[in-house]
Short mmCIF file of C-alpha atoms and ligand atoms in Angstrom, two decimals:
data_model
loop_
_atom_site.label_atom_id
_atom_site.label_comp_id
_atom_site.label_asym_id
_atom_site.label_seq_id
_atom_site.Cartn_x
_atom_site.Cartn_y
_atom_site.Cartn_z
CA MET A 5 0.45 16.36 21.97
CA LYS A 6 -3.25 17.21 21.82
CA LEU A 7 -4.52 13.86 20.54
CA LEU A 8 -2.69 11.99 23.28
CA LYS A 9 -3.89 14.35 25.99
CA GLU A 10 -7.48 13.84 24.84
CA LYS A 11 -7.02 10.08 24.93
CA VAL A 12 -5.54 10.22 28.44
CA LEU A 13 -8.44 12.38 29.60
CA GLN A 14 -11.05 10.14 27.96
CA GLU A 15 -9.66 6.73 28.86
CA GLY A 16 -6.97 7.13 31.52
CA ILE A 17 -7.89 6.12 35.05
CA ALA A 18 -5.98 7.33 38.11
CA LEU A 19 -5.74 4.12 40.15
CA ASN A 20 -4.27 6.15 42.98
CA GLU A 21 -2.15 9.29 43.31
CA GLN A 22 0.85 7.50 41.78
CA VAL A 23 -0.39 5.23 39.00
CA LEU A 24 -2.28 5.96 35.79
CA LYS A 25 -4.06 3.05 34.13
CA VAL A 26 -3.93 3.24 30.32
CA ASP A 27 -4.65 -0.38 29.44
CA SER A 28 -7.14 0.55 26.74
CA PHE A 29 -4.58 2.18 24.42
CA ILE A 30 -1.00 1.53 25.62
CA ASN A 31 -0.44 -1.24 28.15
CA HIS A 32 -2.79 -3.98 26.97
CA GLN A 33 -4.97 -3.02 24.02
CA ILE A 34 -2.99 -0.78 21.65
CA ASP A 35 -4.39 2.13 19.66
CA ALA A 36 -2.40 1.66 16.46
CA LYS A 37 -3.46 4.96 14.87
CA LEU A 38 -2.47 6.85 17.98
CA MET A 39 0.87 5.00 17.98
CA LYS A 40 1.38 6.10 14.39
CA GLU A 41 0.86 9.74 15.42
CA ILE A 42 3.22 9.24 18.37
CA GLY A 43 5.87 7.89 15.99
CA LEU A 44 5.43 10.93 13.74
CA GLU A 45 5.79 13.30 16.68
CA PHE A 46 8.98 11.66 18.01
CA ALA A 47 10.41 11.62 14.49
CA ARG A 48 9.69 15.35 14.19
CA LEU A 49 11.13 16.19 17.63
CA PHE A 50 14.37 14.25 17.10
CA ALA A 51 14.78 14.94 13.37
CA ASN A 52 18.08 16.79 13.85
CA GLU A 53 19.74 14.28 16.18
CA LYS A 54 21.22 12.02 13.47
CA VAL A 55 19.44 9.01 14.96
CA THR A 56 20.72 5.68 13.63
CA LYS A 57 18.82 3.32 15.97
CA ILE A 58 16.01 3.24 18.45
CA LEU A 59 16.24 1.39 21.75
CA THR A 60 13.34 0.55 24.04
CA ILE A 61 12.53 -2.02 26.69
CA GLU A 62 9.93 -4.75 26.50
CA SER A 63 7.00 -4.77 26.47
CA SER A 64 4.98 -1.54 26.33
CA GLY A 65 7.81 0.55 24.93
CA ILE A 66 7.79 -1.50 21.73
CA PRO A 67 4.73 -0.01 19.92
CA PRO A 68 5.81 3.67 20.16
CA ALA A 69 9.43 2.71 19.42
CA LEU A 70 8.40 0.71 16.37
CA MET A 71 6.30 3.51 14.91
CA THR A 72 9.14 5.98 15.50
CA GLY A 73 11.57 3.63 13.79
CA LEU A 74 9.20 3.34 10.85
CA GLU A 75 9.02 7.13 10.50
CA MET A 76 12.77 7.66 10.95
CA ASP A 77 13.65 4.65 8.82
CA VAL A 78 16.03 3.17 11.40
CA PRO A 79 16.15 -0.23 13.16
CA VAL A 80 14.36 -0.70 16.47
CA ILE A 81 15.95 -2.76 19.25
CA PHE A 82 14.12 -3.78 22.40
CA ALA A 83 16.04 -4.70 25.51
CA LYS A 84 14.97 -8.09 26.87
CA LYS A 85 13.92 -8.61 30.45
CA HIS A 86 13.80 -12.36 30.15
CA LYS A 87 16.33 -14.91 29.04
CA SER A 88 15.97 -15.79 25.37
CA LEU A 89 16.51 -19.16 23.72
CA THR A 90 17.90 -17.61 20.57
CA LEU A 91 19.83 -14.63 21.90
CA THR A 92 23.13 -16.40 22.30
CA GLU A 93 25.55 -13.69 21.16
CA GLU A 94 27.51 -11.53 23.57
CA LEU A 95 24.98 -9.67 25.72
CA ILE A 96 25.28 -6.26 27.37
CA SER A 97 23.30 -6.36 30.61
CA GLN A 98 22.22 -3.79 33.11
CA GLU A 99 20.24 -4.12 36.33
CA VAL A 100 17.20 -1.83 36.47
CA TYR A 101 15.32 -1.28 39.71
CA SER A 102 11.64 -0.35 39.48
CA PHE A 103 10.43 1.78 42.40
CA THR A 104 6.87 1.39 41.10
CA LYS A 105 6.96 -2.41 41.01
CA GLN A 106 9.73 -2.85 43.60
CA VAL A 107 11.56 -5.43 41.53
CA THR A 108 14.98 -5.51 39.91
CA SER A 109 15.15 -6.69 36.30
CA ASN A 110 18.23 -7.66 34.40
CA VAL A 111 17.81 -6.06 30.97
CA ALA A 112 19.96 -7.19 28.07
CA VAL A 113 20.80 -6.20 24.51
CA SER A 114 22.93 -8.14 22.07
CA ARG A 115 26.28 -6.46 21.40
CA LYS A 116 25.74 -7.36 17.75
CA TYR A 117 23.07 -4.68 17.27
CA LEU A 118 24.90 -1.70 18.79
CA ASN A 119 28.15 -0.18 17.63
CA SER A 120 30.27 2.78 18.65
CA GLU A 121 29.09 4.87 15.67
CA ASP A 122 25.43 4.71 16.67
CA HIS A 123 23.31 7.67 17.77
CA VAL A 124 20.59 5.91 19.71
CA LEU A 125 17.18 7.35 20.55
CA ILE A 126 15.62 5.83 23.67
CA ILE A 127 11.82 5.53 23.59
CA ASP A 128 9.57 4.38 26.44
CA ASP A 129 5.91 4.48 27.35
CA PHE A 130 6.22 5.86 30.91
CA LEU A 131 8.75 7.96 32.76
CA ALA A 132 8.50 7.67 36.53
CA ASN A 133 11.83 7.43 38.33
CA GLY A 134 13.98 7.27 35.22
CA GLU A 135 15.66 3.99 36.08
CA ALA A 136 14.72 2.18 32.85
CA ALA A 137 15.99 5.06 30.67
CA LEU A 138 19.21 5.37 32.71
CA GLY A 139 19.80 1.63 32.37
CA LEU A 140 19.31 1.79 28.59
CA ALA A 141 21.63 4.82 28.40
CA LYS A 142 24.33 2.87 30.27
CA ILE A 143 23.99 0.00 27.80
CA ILE A 144 24.35 2.42 24.85
CA GLU A 145 27.35 4.20 26.33
CA SER A 146 29.08 0.96 27.32
CA VAL A 147 29.80 0.31 23.63
CA GLY A 148 30.92 3.91 22.97
CA ALA A 149 27.68 4.85 21.19
CA LYS A 150 25.85 8.14 21.82
CA VAL A 151 22.43 8.71 23.40
CA ALA A 152 20.66 10.90 20.83
CA GLY A 153 17.80 11.69 23.21
CA ILE A 154 15.01 10.18 25.26
CA GLY A 155 11.40 10.20 24.02
CA ILE A 156 8.65 9.45 26.53
CA VAL A 157 4.97 8.96 25.79
CA ILE A 158 3.62 9.77 29.29
CA GLU A 159 5.78 11.45 31.92
CA LYS A 160 4.67 11.57 35.53
CA ALA A 161 6.23 14.94 36.24
CA PHE A 162 5.59 14.62 39.98
CA GLN A 163 8.19 11.86 40.09
CA PRO A 164 11.93 12.52 39.74
CA GLY A 165 12.73 10.78 36.42
CA ASN A 166 12.91 13.84 34.15
CA ALA A 167 15.16 15.79 36.54
CA LYS A 168 17.51 12.79 36.91
CA LEU A 169 17.81 12.34 33.15
CA GLN A 170 18.37 16.05 32.51
CA GLU A 171 20.99 16.18 35.26
CA ALA A 172 22.73 13.31 33.52
CA GLY A 173 22.85 15.52 30.40
CA TYR A 174 20.22 13.88 28.22
CA ARG A 175 17.63 15.64 26.09
CA VAL A 176 14.19 14.46 27.26
CA GLU A 177 11.00 14.99 25.24
CA SER A 178 7.73 13.85 26.80
CA LEU A 179 4.57 13.95 24.71
CA VAL A 180 2.39 14.56 27.75
CA ARG A 181 3.50 15.54 31.25
CA ILE A 182 1.22 14.75 34.17
CA LYS A 183 1.44 17.13 37.08
CA GLN A 184 -0.99 15.38 39.37
CA LEU A 185 -3.19 12.35 39.68
CA ALA A 186 -6.04 12.67 42.14
CA LYS A 187 -9.57 11.51 42.63
CA GLY A 188 -11.51 12.31 39.47
CA SER A 189 -8.75 14.33 37.88
CA ILE A 190 -5.67 14.08 35.74
CA THR A 191 -3.83 17.39 35.52
CA PHE A 192 -1.22 18.12 32.87
CA VAL A 193 1.77 20.32 33.65
CA GLU A 194 1.05 22.98 31.04
CA ASP A 195 -2.70 22.94 31.61
CA GLU A 196 -2.61 23.82 35.25
CA GLU A 197 -4.36 27.15 34.81
CA GLU A 198 -6.81 25.99 32.16
CA GLN A 199 -10.29 24.88 32.98
CA GLY A 200 -11.96 21.76 31.68
CA GLN A 201 -8.72 19.84 31.38
CA THR A 202 -9.37 17.33 34.08
CA SER A 203 -10.86 13.91 33.61
CA SER A 204 -14.10 12.92 35.22
CA LYS A 205 -13.15 9.27 34.82
CA GLY A 206 -10.22 9.14 37.21
CA GLU A 207 -10.85 6.70 40.01
CA LEU A 208 -9.16 6.71 43.35
CA ASN A 209 -9.75 3.69 45.49
P1 G4P B 16 11.22 4.21 35.73
O1 G4P B 16 11.77 3.27 34.72
O2 G4P B 16 10.94 5.58 35.16
O3 G4P B 16 12.08 4.29 36.96
O4 G4P B 16 9.80 3.67 36.14
P2 G4P B 16 9.40 2.55 37.17
O5 G4P B 16 10.53 1.62 37.34
O6 G4P B 16 8.88 3.22 38.38
O7 G4P B 16 8.26 1.78 36.38
C1 G4P B 16 8.45 0.49 35.96
C2 G4P B 16 7.32 -0.07 35.18
O8 G4P B 16 6.07 0.47 35.62
C3 G4P B 16 7.37 0.18 33.69
O9 G4P B 16 6.71 -0.87 33.05
C4 G4P B 16 6.54 1.45 33.57
O10 G4P B 16 6.06 1.62 32.26
C5 G4P B 16 5.45 1.16 34.54
N1 G4P B 16 4.80 2.33 35.11
C6 G4P B 16 5.32 3.23 35.98
N2 G4P B 16 4.39 4.12 36.33
C7 G4P B 16 3.25 3.79 35.67
C8 G4P B 16 1.94 4.33 35.63
O11 G4P B 16 1.59 5.34 36.29
N3 G4P B 16 1.04 3.71 34.83
C9 G4P B 16 1.35 2.61 34.08
N4 G4P B 16 0.39 2.10 33.32
N5 G4P B 16 2.59 2.05 34.10
C10 G4P B 16 3.51 2.65 34.89
P3 G4P B 16 7.40 -2.26 32.79
O12 G4P B 16 7.74 -2.96 34.05
O13 G4P B 16 8.57 -2.02 31.89
O14 G4P B 16 6.29 -3.11 32.12
P4 G4P B 16 5.67 -3.12 30.64
O15 G4P B 16 4.30 -2.57 30.80
O16 G4P B 16 6.50 -2.26 29.75
O17 G4P B 16 5.75 -4.53 30.26
#
């Protein structure tokens, strides 16, 4: 997705060889127009998957999931990482380990909002090791519903998430795929051979 690639090149900062900082348009401040385009693109990519619901995980997965739900005209559910005062119905929980943050979260969705007839599209902002998406897929499948696909805004293709999800049989669509983060450069998978596609803003401490 050209617009997203340009944004990553203009504003993304490689904090180190593993982590891309995108606080200015995804993780803290949100670029609403870009999110709208992201929603359109996911809706186009998964148009034939008979999607009935979208599932994401709080917090940064919510904006792209919401815009996709708006385009596809389906409800958007976000899995909770924290206990809720009002979520008192039967909960489906799954432990998700983050290699990046080295913490385990218990993510939960109310049984009330998923049923066995659903075709659920998983949307998330980052794909690293695939643990969040696998956890959401387990939640979906635990009620007999189907995973319609997995839509990722930024995939770090040098980490094993995509391969794990494909091995598990899921269709994965990433809007941009990063091959490498290094000092002063962000390289996309399909742009390897092209010139002028690296950022001059990347910072490696
Ligand atoms: P995984 O689900 O693919 O296994 O990823 P991992 O556990 O390694 O990452 C967990 C958290 O770290 C997620 O955020 C994910 O979005 C974020 N993350 C991973 N790599 C990067 C990166 O290179 N840059 C940025 N900006 N974030 C990254 P989270 O804990 O769910 O937090 P939230 O931001 O959604 O609240």
